[in-house]
Coordinates of C-alpha atoms in Angstrom, one line a residue:
Chain R
X1 CA 97.8 82.6 97.0
X2 CA 100.4 83.4 99.7
X3 CA 102.1 86.8 99.7
X4 CA 105.0 87.7 101.9
X5 CA 105.7 91.4 102.2
X6 CA 109.0 92.5 103.7
X7 CA 109.0 95.9 105.4
X8 CA 111.4 98.1 107.3
X9 CA 110.7 100.6 110.1
X10 CA 112.5 103.8 109.5
X11 CA 112.7 107.3 111.0
X12 CA 110.2 109.7 109.4
X13 CA 112.8 111.8 107.5
X14 CA 110.2 114.5 106.9
X15 CA 110.3 115.1 110.6
X16 CA 114.1 115.0 111.0
X17 CA 115.8 118.2 111.8
X18 CA 119.4 119.3 111.4
X19 CA 121.5 120.2 114.4
X20 CA 122.5 123.8 113.6
X21 CA 125.9 123.4 115.3
X22 CA 127.1 120.0 114.2
X23 CA 125.0 119.8 111.0
X24 CA 124.1 116.2 111.8
X25 CA 120.6 114.7 111.8
X26 CA 118.7 114.9 115.1
X27 CA 117.1 111.5 115.4
X28 CA 115.9 111.9 119.0
X29 CA 112.1 112.2 119.3
X30 CA 111.7 111.5 115.6
X31 CA 108.6 109.2 115.0
X32 CA 109.1 105.9 113.3
X33 CA 107.1 105.0 110.3
X34 CA 106.8 102.1 107.8
X35 CA 109.2 102.9 104.9
X36 CA 106.9 104.5 102.3
X37 CA 107.8 102.1 99.4
X38 CA 107.2 99.1 101.8
X39 CA 103.8 100.5 102.7
X40 CA 102.9 100.5 99.1
X41 CA 104.0 96.9 99.0
X42 CA 101.6 96.1 101.9
X43 CA 98.8 97.9 100.1
X44 CA 99.5 96.0 96.8
X45 CA 99.3 92.7 98.7
X46 CA 96.1 93.7 100.5
X47 CA 94.5 94.7 97.1
X48 CA 95.3 91.3 95.7
X49 CA 93.7 89.8 98.9
X50 CA 90.6 92.0 98.5
X51 CA 90.2 91.1 94.8
X52 CA 91.0 87.4 94.6
X53 CA 91.8 86.3 98.1
X54 CA 95.3 85.8 99.5
X55 CA 97.1 85.2 102.8
X56 CA 99.3 88.2 103.5
X57 CA 102.3 87.7 105.8
X58 CA 104.5 90.7 106.8
X59 CA 108.1 90.2 107.7
X60 CA 110.5 92.7 109.2
X61 CA 113.9 92.5 110.6
X62 CA 114.7 95.0 113.3
X63 CA 114.8 95.9 117.0
X64 CA 111.8 95.0 119.3
X65 CA 110.3 98.5 118.6
X66 CA 109.7 97.4 115.0
X67 CA 106.7 95.6 116.6
X68 CA 104.7 98.8 116.1
X69 CA 105.3 98.8 112.3
X70 CA 104.1 95.2 112.1
X71 CA 101.0 96.0 114.2
X72 CA 100.2 98.8 111.8
X73 CA 100.4 96.4 108.9
X74 CA 98.1 94.0 110.8
X75 CA 95.7 96.9 111.5
X76 CA 95.6 97.6 107.7
X77 CA 94.5 94.0 107.2
X78 CA 97.5 91.7 107.0
X79 CA 96.9 88.2 108.3
X80 CA 100.2 87.4 110.0
X81 CA 103.3 89.3 111.1
X82 CA 106.8 88.0 112.0
X83 CA 109.6 90.1 113.5
X84 CA 113.1 88.9 113.0
X85 CA 114.9 90.2 116.1
X86 CA 118.0 88.9 117.6
X87 CA 121.3 90.5 118.8
X88 CA 123.0 88.1 116.3
X89 CA 121.3 90.0 113.4
X90 CA 122.6 93.4 114.5
X91 CA 124.9 95.6 112.4
X92 CA 124.0 93.8 109.2
X93 CA 124.8 95.3 105.8
X94 CA 122.6 94.6 102.8
X95 CA 124.1 91.1 102.2
X96 CA 123.6 89.9 105.8
X97 CA 120.1 91.5 105.9
X98 CA 119.0 89.9 102.7
X99 CA 120.5 86.6 103.7
X100 CA 118.6 86.7 107.0
X101 CA 115.3 87.7 105.6
X102 CA 115.6 85.2 102.8
X103 CA 116.2 82.4 105.4
X104 CA 112.9 83.5 107.0
X105 CA 111.0 83.6 103.7
X106 CA 112.2 80.0 103.0
X107 CA 110.3 78.8 106.1
X108 CA 107.1 80.3 104.8
X109 CA 104.7 79.5 102.0
X110 CA 104.9 82.1 99.2
X111 CA 103.8 82.7 95.7
X112 CA 104.7 86.3 95.6
X113 CA 107.3 88.2 97.6
X114 CA 106.9 92.0 97.7
X115 CA 109.4 94.5 99.1
X116 CA 109.8 98.3 98.8
X117 CA 112.3 99.6 96.3
X118 CA 114.5 101.1 99.0
X119 CA 114.4 102.4 102.5
X120 CA 114.5 106.2 103.1
X121 CA 117.2 105.8 105.7
X122 CA 119.7 103.7 103.8
X123 CA 118.6 104.2 100.2
X124 CA 120.5 101.2 98.9
X125 CA 117.7 99.5 97.0
X126 CA 119.8 96.3 97.3
X127 CA 118.0 94.1 99.9
X128 CA 115.0 93.1 97.7
X129 CA 117.0 92.1 94.6
X130 CA 119.6 90.3 96.8
X131 CA 116.8 88.3 98.4
X132 CA 115.6 87.2 95.0
X133 CA 119.1 85.9 94.3
X134 CA 119.2 84.0 97.6
X135 CA 115.8 82.5 97.0
X136 CA 116.5 81.8 93.3
X137 CA 113.4 83.8 92.3
X138 CA 112.9 86.1 89.2
X139 CA 113.0 89.7 90.3
X140 CA 111.2 92.7 88.9
X141 CA 112.2 96.0 90.4
X142 CA 110.6 99.5 90.5
X143 CA 107.0 98.4 90.1
X144 CA 104.7 101.3 89.5
X145 CA 101.8 99.0 88.4
X146 CA 101.3 95.4 89.3
X147 CA 98.6 92.9 88.5
X148 CA 98.2 89.1 88.6
X149 CA 97.1 87.1 85.5
X150 CA 96.8 83.4 86.0
X151 CA 100.0 82.1 87.5
X152 CA 102.0 85.2 86.4
X153 CA 102.5 88.7 87.6
X154 CA 102.6 91.6 85.2
X155 CA 104.5 94.7 86.3
X156 CA 105.1 98.1 84.7
X157 CA 108.5 99.1 85.9
X158 CA 109.7 102.6 86.0
X159 CA 113.1 103.6 84.8
X160 CA 114.4 107.2 84.6
X161 CA 113.8 107.5 80.9
X162 CA 111.5 104.6 80.0
X163 CA 109.1 102.1 81.2
X164 CA 109.1 98.3 80.8
X165 CA 106.1 96.0 81.0
X166 CA 107.4 92.7 82.3
X167 CA 105.7 89.4 82.9
X168 CA 107.1 86.7 85.2
X169 CA 105.8 83.4 86.3
X170 CA 105.1 83.0 90.0
X171 CA 106.9 82.6 92.4
X172 CA 108.5 85.9 91.9
X173 CA 109.9 88.8 93.9
X174 CA 108.8 92.4 93.0
X175 CA 110.2 95.6 94.5
X176 CA 107.7 98.4 94.4
X177 CA 107.6 102.2 94.4
X178 CA 105.5 104.3 96.7
X179 CA 103.8 105.7 93.5
X180 CA 102.3 102.2 93.0
X181 CA 99.2 103.1 95.1
X182 CA 97.7 105.1 97.9
X183 CA 98.0 102.9 101.0
X184 CA 94.8 102.5 102.9
X185 CA 94.2 103.9 106.4
X186 CA 94.0 101.6 109.4
X187 CA 90.6 101.5 111.1
X188 CA 90.2 102.0 114.9
X189 CA 88.8 98.4 115.2
X190 CA 91.6 97.1 113.1
X191 CA 94.1 98.7 115.5
X192 CA 92.4 97.1 118.5
X193 CA 92.4 93.7 116.8
X194 CA 96.1 94.1 115.8
X195 CA 97.0 94.4 119.5
X196 CA 94.4 92.3 121.2
X197 CA 93.6 89.4 118.7
X198 CA 96.5 89.1 116.4
X199 CA 100.1 88.2 117.3
X200 CA 103.5 89.3 116.1
X201 CA 105.6 86.2 116.0
X202 CA 109.2 86.7 117.1
X203 CA 111.9 84.7 115.3
X204 CA 115.5 84.8 116.5
X205 CA 118.8 83.2 115.5
X206 CA 117.7 79.7 116.5
X207 CA 114.6 79.8 114.3
X208 CA 116.6 80.2 111.1
X209 CA 118.6 77.8 109.0
X210 CA 121.5 80.0 108.1
X211 CA 125.2 80.0 108.3
X212 CA 126.7 82.4 110.9
X213 CA 129.1 83.7 108.3
X214 CA 126.1 85.4 106.7
X215 CA 124.7 87.0 109.8
X216 CA 124.9 90.4 111.5
X217 CA 128.0 92.5 111.6
X218 CA 130.4 89.6 111.2
X219 CA 128.6 88.4 108.2
X220 CA 128.7 91.8 106.5
X221 CA 131.3 92.2 103.8
X222 CA 130.8 95.9 103.7
X223 CA 131.3 98.4 106.5
X224 CA 130.3 102.0 106.7
X225 CA 133.6 103.8 106.7
X226 CA 132.3 107.3 107.6
X227 CA 129.0 109.1 107.5
X228 CA 128.6 112.8 107.2
X229 CA 126.2 115.4 106.2
X230 CA 126.8 117.1 102.9
X231 CA 128.1 120.6 103.4
X232 CA 125.5 123.2 102.4
X233 CA 126.1 124.8 99.0
X234 CA 126.9 128.5 98.6
X235 CA 124.3 131.1 98.0
X236 CA 124.6 131.0 94.2
X237 CA 125.1 133.7 91.7
X238 CA 122.4 136.0 90.4
X239 CA 123.0 137.3 86.9
X240 CA 120.8 139.7 84.9
X241 CA 121.7 139.3 81.2
X242 CA 119.9 141.4 78.6
X243 CA 118.5 138.6 76.5
X244 CA 117.6 134.9 76.7
X245 CA 120.4 134.2 74.2
X246 CA 122.9 135.8 76.6
X247 CA 121.5 133.9 79.6
X248 CA 121.9 130.6 77.7
X249 CA 125.4 131.5 76.7
X250 CA 126.3 132.4 80.2
X251 CA 124.9 129.1 81.5
X252 CA 126.6 127.0 78.9
X253 CA 129.9 128.7 79.8
X254 CA 129.5 127.8 83.5
X255 CA 128.7 124.2 82.6
X256 CA 131.8 124.1 80.4
X257 CA 133.8 125.5 83.4
X258 CA 132.6 122.6 85.5
X259 CA 133.2 120.1 82.7
X260 CA 129.6 119.2 82.7
X261 CA 129.6 119.8 78.9
Chain M
X1 CA 97.6 106.0 138.2
X2 CA 98.9 105.9 134.6
X3 CA 98.7 108.9 132.3
X4 CA 100.0 107.0 129.3
X5 CA 97.8 106.0 126.4
X6 CA 97.7 102.3 125.7
X7 CA 99.6 101.2 122.5
X8 CA 96.3 100.9 120.6
X9 CA 95.1 104.3 121.8
X10 CA 98.4 105.8 120.7
X11 CA 98.2 104.2 117.2
X12 CA 94.5 105.3 116.9
X13 CA 95.6 108.8 117.7
X14 CA 98.2 108.6 115.0
X15 CA 95.6 107.4 112.5
X16 CA 93.2 110.2 113.4
X17 CA 95.9 112.8 113.1
X18 CA 97.0 111.6 109.7
X19 CA 93.5 111.5 108.5
X20 CA 92.7 115.0 109.8
X21 CA 95.8 116.5 108.3
X22 CA 95.4 114.8 104.9
X23 CA 91.6 114.6 104.4
X24 CA 90.0 117.1 106.7
X25 CA 92.3 120.2 107.0
X26 CA 92.4 120.9 103.2
X27 CA 88.6 121.3 103.2
X28 CA 88.1 123.2 106.4
X29 CA 88.3 126.7 105.0
X30 CA 86.2 126.0 102.0
X31 CA 83.3 124.2 103.7
X32 CA 83.1 127.0 106.3
X33 CA 83.0 129.7 103.6
X34 CA 80.5 127.8 101.5
X35 CA 78.5 126.5 104.5
X36 CA 78.7 123.1 102.7
X37 CA 78.2 119.8 104.5
X38 CA 81.4 117.7 103.7
X39 CA 79.7 114.6 102.3
X40 CA 82.9 113.3 100.9
X41 CA 84.7 113.4 104.3
X42 CA 81.7 111.7 106.0
X43 CA 81.7 108.9 103.4
X44 CA 85.4 108.3 104.0
X45 CA 85.0 108.4 107.8
X46 CA 82.1 105.9 107.4
X47 CA 84.3 103.5 105.5
X48 CA 87.1 103.8 108.1
X49 CA 84.8 103.1 111.0
X50 CA 85.0 106.6 112.4
X51 CA 81.2 106.8 112.7
X52 CA 81.0 103.9 115.2
X53 CA 84.2 103.9 117.2
X54 CA 82.7 103.1 120.7
X55 CA 79.9 100.9 119.4
X56 CA 80.4 97.1 119.9
X57 CA 81.4 95.1 116.8
X58 CA 78.2 93.0 117.0
X59 CA 76.3 96.2 116.2
X60 CA 78.6 97.2 113.3
X61 CA 80.9 99.4 115.3
X62 CA 84.6 99.3 116.0
X63 CA 84.4 98.0 119.5
X64 CA 86.8 100.6 120.9
X65 CA 86.6 102.5 124.2
X66 CA 85.2 106.0 124.7
X67 CA 88.6 107.4 125.2
X68 CA 89.6 106.2 121.7
X69 CA 86.4 107.8 120.4
X70 CA 87.0 111.1 122.3
X71 CA 90.5 111.3 120.8
X72 CA 89.0 111.1 117.3
X73 CA 86.8 114.1 117.9
X74 CA 89.7 116.0 119.3
X75 CA 92.0 115.3 116.4
X76 CA 89.4 116.2 113.8
X77 CA 88.4 119.3 115.7
X78 CA 92.0 120.5 115.8
X79 CA 91.8 121.2 112.1
X80 CA 88.0 121.4 111.5
X81 CA 85.5 121.8 114.3
X82 CA 82.6 121.1 112.0
X83 CA 83.9 117.7 111.2
X84 CA 84.3 117.0 114.9
X85 CA 80.7 118.0 115.5
X86 CA 79.3 115.8 112.8
X87 CA 81.1 112.7 114.3
X88 CA 80.1 113.7 117.9
X89 CA 76.4 114.3 117.2
X90 CA 76.2 111.1 115.1
X91 CA 78.0 108.9 117.6
X92 CA 77.1 110.3 121.0
X93 CA 73.6 111.5 120.3
X94 CA 72.3 108.9 117.8
X95 CA 74.3 105.7 118.0
X96 CA 74.9 105.7 121.8
X97 CA 71.2 106.1 122.9
X98 CA 70.1 103.4 120.4
X99 CA 72.8 101.1 121.9
X100 CA 71.8 102.0 125.5
X101 CA 68.0 102.2 125.2
X102 CA 67.0 100.7 121.8
X103 CA 65.1 97.5 121.4
X104 CA 66.9 94.5 119.8
X105 CA 65.0 95.1 116.6
X106 CA 65.9 98.8 116.5
X107 CA 69.5 98.0 117.1
X108 CA 69.4 95.6 114.2
X109 CA 67.6 97.9 111.8
X110 CA 69.1 101.3 112.8
X111 CA 72.2 101.0 114.9
X112 CA 74.1 98.7 112.6
X113 CA 73.9 100.9 109.5
X114 CA 74.6 104.0 111.7
X115 CA 77.7 102.5 113.3
X116 CA 78.9 101.1 110.0
X117 CA 78.7 104.7 108.6
X118 CA 76.2 103.7 105.9
X119 CA 73.6 106.0 107.5
X120 CA 74.0 109.3 109.4
X121 CA 72.2 110.1 112.6
X122 CA 70.8 113.2 114.3
X123 CA 69.2 114.0 117.7
X124 CA 66.2 116.2 118.0
X125 CA 65.3 117.5 121.4
X126 CA 65.6 121.3 121.2
X127 CA 62.4 123.2 120.3
X128 CA 61.8 127.0 119.8
X129 CA 60.5 127.1 123.3
X130 CA 62.4 124.2 124.9
X131 CA 66.2 124.9 124.9
X132 CA 67.9 124.5 128.3
X133 CA 64.4 123.7 129.7
X134 CA 64.1 120.6 127.6
X135 CA 61.2 119.4 129.7
X136 CA 59.0 122.0 128.1
X137 CA 58.5 119.8 124.9
X138 CA 55.7 121.0 122.7
X139 CA 56.0 118.3 120.0
X140 CA 53.3 115.8 120.6
X141 CA 53.0 112.1 119.8
X142 CA 49.5 110.6 119.9
X143 CA 49.0 106.9 119.7
X144 CA 46.9 105.8 116.8
X145 CA 46.6 102.0 116.5
X146 CA 50.0 100.6 115.5
X147 CA 51.5 104.1 115.1
X148 CA 52.2 107.4 116.8
X149 CA 51.2 110.6 115.1
X150 CA 53.9 113.3 115.7
X151 CA 53.2 117.1 115.4
X152 CA 55.6 119.9 116.2
X153 CA 58.9 121.6 115.3
X154 CA 62.5 121.0 116.4
X155 CA 65.2 123.5 115.9
X156 CA 69.0 123.8 115.7
X157 CA 69.4 120.1 114.8
X158 CA 73.0 119.2 113.9
X159 CA 73.4 117.0 110.8
X160 CA 69.7 117.5 110.1
X161 CA 69.9 118.0 106.3
X162 CA 72.4 115.1 105.8
X163 CA 71.0 112.6 108.2
X164 CA 69.0 109.5 107.5
X165 CA 67.8 108.6 111.0
X166 CA 66.6 110.9 113.7
X167 CA 66.0 110.4 117.4
X168 CA 63.0 112.6 118.1
X169 CA 61.6 113.5 121.5
X170 CA 57.9 114.2 121.9
X171 CA 55.3 114.5 124.6
X172 CA 53.1 111.4 124.8
X173 CA 51.3 112.4 128.0
X174 CA 51.5 116.1 129.0
X175 CA 49.9 115.5 132.4
X176 CA 53.0 113.5 133.5
X177 CA 55.5 116.2 132.9
X178 CA 59.0 114.9 132.2
X179 CA 57.6 111.4 132.6
X180 CA 55.3 112.0 129.7
X181 CA 58.1 112.5 127.2
X182 CA 59.0 109.6 124.8
X183 CA 61.7 109.1 122.2
X184 CA 61.1 107.9 118.6
X185 CA 63.3 106.7 115.8
X186 CA 62.2 108.6 112.7
X187 CA 63.4 107.8 109.1
X188 CA 64.0 110.6 106.7
X189 CA 61.2 109.6 104.3
X190 CA 58.5 109.0 106.9
X191 CA 55.4 110.8 105.5
X192 CA 54.7 114.1 107.4
X193 CA 58.3 114.6 108.2
X194 CA 60.3 117.4 106.5
X195 CA 63.4 119.4 106.9
X196 CA 62.8 123.1 107.5
X197 CA 64.9 126.2 107.4
X198 CA 68.7 125.7 107.2
X199 CA 70.3 127.9 109.9
X200 CA 72.9 130.5 109.1
X201 CA 75.4 130.2 111.9
X202 CA 78.4 132.1 113.4
X203 CA 80.6 129.0 113.5
X204 CA 80.6 125.2 112.6
X205 CA 79.0 126.5 109.5
X206 CA 79.2 123.3 107.5
X207 CA 77.3 121.1 109.9
X208 CA 73.9 121.3 108.1
X209 CA 71.9 122.6 111.1
X210 CA 68.2 122.8 110.3
X211 CA 64.7 122.8 111.6
X212 CA 62.7 119.6 111.6
X213 CA 59.0 119.8 110.9
X214 CA 56.5 117.1 111.9
X215 CA 53.0 117.4 110.4
X216 CA 50.9 114.4 111.2
X217 CA 54.0 112.3 110.8
X218 CA 53.1 108.7 111.2
X219 CA 55.8 106.7 113.1
X220 CA 55.3 102.9 113.7
X221 CA 54.9 102.0 117.3
X222 CA 57.8 99.7 116.9
X223 CA 59.9 102.8 116.5
X224 CA 59.2 104.0 120.1
X225 CA 62.7 103.9 121.6
X226 CA 62.8 101.9 124.8
X227 CA 59.7 102.6 126.9
X228 CA 57.0 105.2 126.6
X229 CA 57.4 108.0 129.1
X230 CA 61.1 107.5 129.6
X231 CA 62.3 109.8 126.8
X232 CA 63.4 112.6 129.1
X233 CA 65.6 110.2 131.2
X234 CA 67.1 108.8 128.0
X235 CA 67.8 112.3 126.7
X236 CA 69.5 113.4 129.9
X237 CA 71.7 110.3 130.0
X238 CA 72.5 110.7 126.3
X239 CA 73.6 114.3 126.9
X240 CA 75.9 113.2 129.8
X241 CA 77.8 111.1 127.2
X242 CA 77.5 113.8 124.5
X243 CA 79.3 116.2 126.8
X244 CA 82.5 114.1 126.5
X245 CA 82.3 114.5 122.7
X246 CA 81.8 118.3 122.9
X247 CA 84.5 118.7 125.5
X248 CA 86.8 116.8 123.2
X249 CA 85.8 119.0 120.4
X250 CA 86.6 122.1 122.5
X251 CA 90.0 120.7 123.5
X252 CA 90.7 120.1 119.8
X253 CA 89.7 123.6 118.8
X254 CA 92.0 125.1 121.5
X255 CA 94.9 122.8 120.6
X256 CA 94.5 123.5 116.9
X257 CA 94.5 127.3 117.6
X258 CA 97.6 126.9 119.8
X259 CA 99.4 124.8 117.1
X260 CA 98.7 127.5 114.5
X261 CA 99.8 130.3 116.8
X262 CA 103.0 128.5 117.9
X263 CA 104.0 128.3 114.2
X264 CA 103.1 131.9 113.5
X265 CA 104.9 133.5 116.5
X266 CA 108.1 131.7 115.5
X267 CA 107.9 132.9 111.9
X268 CA 106.4 136.4 112.2
X269 CA 109.0 139.1 112.8
X270 CA 108.3 142.5 114.2
X271 CA 110.8 145.0 115.6
X272 CA 113.6 142.8 114.2
X273 CA 112.8 139.6 116.1
X274 CA 110.2 136.8 116.0
X275 CA 107.1 137.4 118.1
X276 CA 108.2 134.3 120.1
X277 CA 111.1 136.3 121.4
X278 CA 108.8 138.8 123.2
X279 CA 108.0 138.0 126.8
X280 CA 104.3 138.9 126.2
X281 CA 104.1 136.1 123.6
X282 CA 105.9 133.7 125.9
X283 CA 103.6 134.4 128.9
X284 CA 100.5 134.3 126.8
X285 CA 101.5 130.8 125.5
X286 CA 102.5 129.7 129.0
X287 CA 99.1 130.7 130.2
X288 CA 97.3 128.8 127.5
X289 CA 99.2 125.5 127.4
X290 CA 98.3 124.4 131.0
X291 CA 94.7 125.3 130.5
X292 CA 94.4 123.1 127.4
X293 CA 96.3 120.3 129.1
X294 CA 94.0 120.5 132.2
X295 CA 90.9 120.5 129.9
X296 CA 92.2 117.4 128.1
X297 CA 92.9 115.6 131.4
X298 CA 89.3 116.3 132.5
X299 CA 88.0 114.9 129.2
X300 CA 90.1 111.8 129.5
X301 CA 89.0 111.3 133.1
X302 CA 85.3 111.5 132.0
X303 CA 85.9 109.1 129.1
X304 CA 87.7 106.6 131.4
X305 CA 85.0 106.9 134.0
X306 CA 82.4 106.0 131.3
X307 CA 84.6 103.2 130.1
X308 CA 85.0 101.7 133.5
X309 CA 81.3 101.9 134.3
X310 CA 81.6 104.6 137.0
X311 CA 79.3 107.5 137.4
X312 CA 80.5 110.2 135.0
X313 CA 77.7 112.8 134.8
X314 CA 79.4 115.4 137.0
X315 CA 82.9 114.9 135.6
X316 CA 81.5 115.1 132.0
X317 CA 79.8 118.3 132.9
X318 CA 83.1 119.6 134.4
X319 CA 85.0 118.6 131.4
X320 CA 82.5 120.3 129.0
X321 CA 82.3 123.5 131.1
X322 CA 86.1 123.8 131.5
X323 CA 87.1 122.7 128.0
X324 CA 84.6 124.9 126.2
X325 CA 85.5 128.0 128.2
X326 CA 89.1 127.2 127.6
X327 CA 88.5 126.9 123.8
X328 CA 86.8 130.3 123.8
X329 CA 89.6 132.0 125.9
X330 CA 92.4 130.3 124.0
X331 CA 91.1 131.1 120.5
X332 CA 90.5 134.7 121.5
X333 CA 94.1 135.0 122.8
X334 CA 95.4 133.3 119.8
X335 CA 93.6 135.7 117.4
X336 CA 95.2 138.5 119.4
X337 CA 98.7 137.0 119.1
X338 CA 98.1 136.5 115.4
X339 CA 97.2 140.2 115.1
X340 CA 95.7 141.4 111.9
X341 CA 96.2 138.1 110.1
X342 CA 94.2 136.4 112.9
X343 CA 91.2 138.6 112.0
X344 CA 91.4 137.7 108.3
X345 CA 89.3 134.9 106.8
X346 CA 92.2 133.7 104.8
X347 CA 93.8 132.4 108.0
X348 CA 92.2 129.7 110.2
X349 CA 92.3 131.6 113.6
X350 CA 89.1 133.6 113.2
X351 CA 87.2 130.4 112.1
X352 CA 88.5 128.6 115.2
X353 CA 87.3 131.5 117.4
X354 CA 83.9 131.5 115.8
X355 CA 83.7 127.7 116.1
X356 CA 84.8 127.7 119.8
X357 CA 81.7 129.8 120.9
X358 CA 79.2 127.0 120.1
X359 CA 80.9 124.6 122.6
X360 CA 79.8 127.0 125.4
X361 CA 76.2 126.7 124.1
X362 CA 75.1 123.4 122.7
X363 CA 74.5 120.1 124.4
X364 CA 74.0 122.1 127.6
X365 CA 75.2 125.7 128.0
X366 CA 77.9 126.5 130.4
X367 CA 75.2 127.6 132.8
X368 CA 73.5 124.2 132.5
X369 CA 76.8 122.5 133.2
X370 CA 77.2 124.7 136.3
X371 CA 73.7 123.5 137.4
X372 CA 74.6 119.9 136.8
X373 CA 77.9 120.2 138.7
X374 CA 76.4 122.1 141.7
X375 CA 73.4 119.7 141.8
X376 CA 75.8 116.8 142.3
X377 CA 77.5 118.6 145.2
X378 CA 74.5 120.2 146.9
X379 CA 71.9 117.5 146.7

């Protein structure tokens, strides 16, 4: 069993503060973490490895600093880590990103490809499913439970109002939610081994069989037009009606005003 | 000279901090109130290798350096000094001497399960009449065929109730003074060995500190650690290393108190502004921060000296003296800045102040550290 887990290093948004003057995010000094959904994907792969044996390869595209995220995955117990890093990959949107990572996955042996549902910085949830398209794999998204049975994977996927239990033959790509599991801690010895005995392979443009038209900024059909912080909402209105009936009426009227109802 | 941590040390620090915040901090108040040994935390730490950080992998440890170990004790102690003590006593006082002085068979039988965290260790030197003057051991060990028979009482033993394996010091030949003291590895269920009174303490109240009682306790001769008559030397060398652990604990307590106080003075408003806006607060903080930083640098120097095979006895004593007195001074000031809330048991500051005091006392009082430091200079 070969499992490839795709992860992204993201700023820890719980540590991000707002600039009180400009209202924009202050990213300086914010620690980087493995995207929480992706960390659950690593844990899911490692549990399969613990139970029935598997070789777990971690793949990430990003700047050289993303090395730390891959070392962390190695320290948790992954076998191999590859960092896709090249100026040519820079400025990629989800299409170029998924094309690049899929090109790397093609070079690897895999039965199961796991990714997180979405990254907490971009929040698109597109890269995983797009990769499945590029690779011609069945895709199950939003996994909140995942197990293997023979040559299939059985996933409970979470929608807003319902759950599906879906079975797919391997090879398959599954995007997982952070609710899937509680990722394990690293161990001190695991950390030492991740830096001293294991290696993070670096793959650049030349290592991938991919058309330039699908790479980086130039291969990105979408562009970010403008990004801004949402204006803070007003203070709100406090009303003190005499009865629950009156409160409900008041609320329904306001919702009608805003065409919600 | 490089003051930066290595990448692996930095990541280990991140690991300890995450573990401390998530697993240790939520229990700190309750285990102090209930004087309850945190078995569940110790089990988790064992599984994660926190109970054998500086022990080589061949003996079940994590194979990390002493600095990486010291950081663990600091990070745990920032949120719960008791948890720091449990790790420090186990690692520095039980695992380390077995590694340094144990026979190959003892390492196999005792060090491996200790370092893997399957068993917990304790160190038994102090007696009712042998505290700072550890040479005055009254526990006796008499050879009887293939065994030694131990009789006596040890007091104030950290981890005592929860431990499985004890390093016990006893007089094998009183006529030889300190050269008549030997060290033994005692298992919890050896006949004649029992746990006595559990102490009620001012601080580190969850560390299961008890008396150990030996009544004709039969210990196999194979459990004599190292050589007969060298126990006192082993104990002193072990305590040199232990001081790095306690100094780290003290730095952790001080930093933890400082962190809580920094948060409080920014939030708490009096006379229409946050406490942090008053110059008194600013100056108090500015007095504390450099002391804590200096204490940490001394600890790191001691740990690096040990890691690089240099003499570290004096520097470890300096680190322990300075860090513990810093912890006491800083926690006292922090309680003052916290005001009435600082004195209340619903807030962590008073616990930190109570916990700080022990670091000036155990594993060599501040006075003993001064003796060690001056002896290095004046000999």
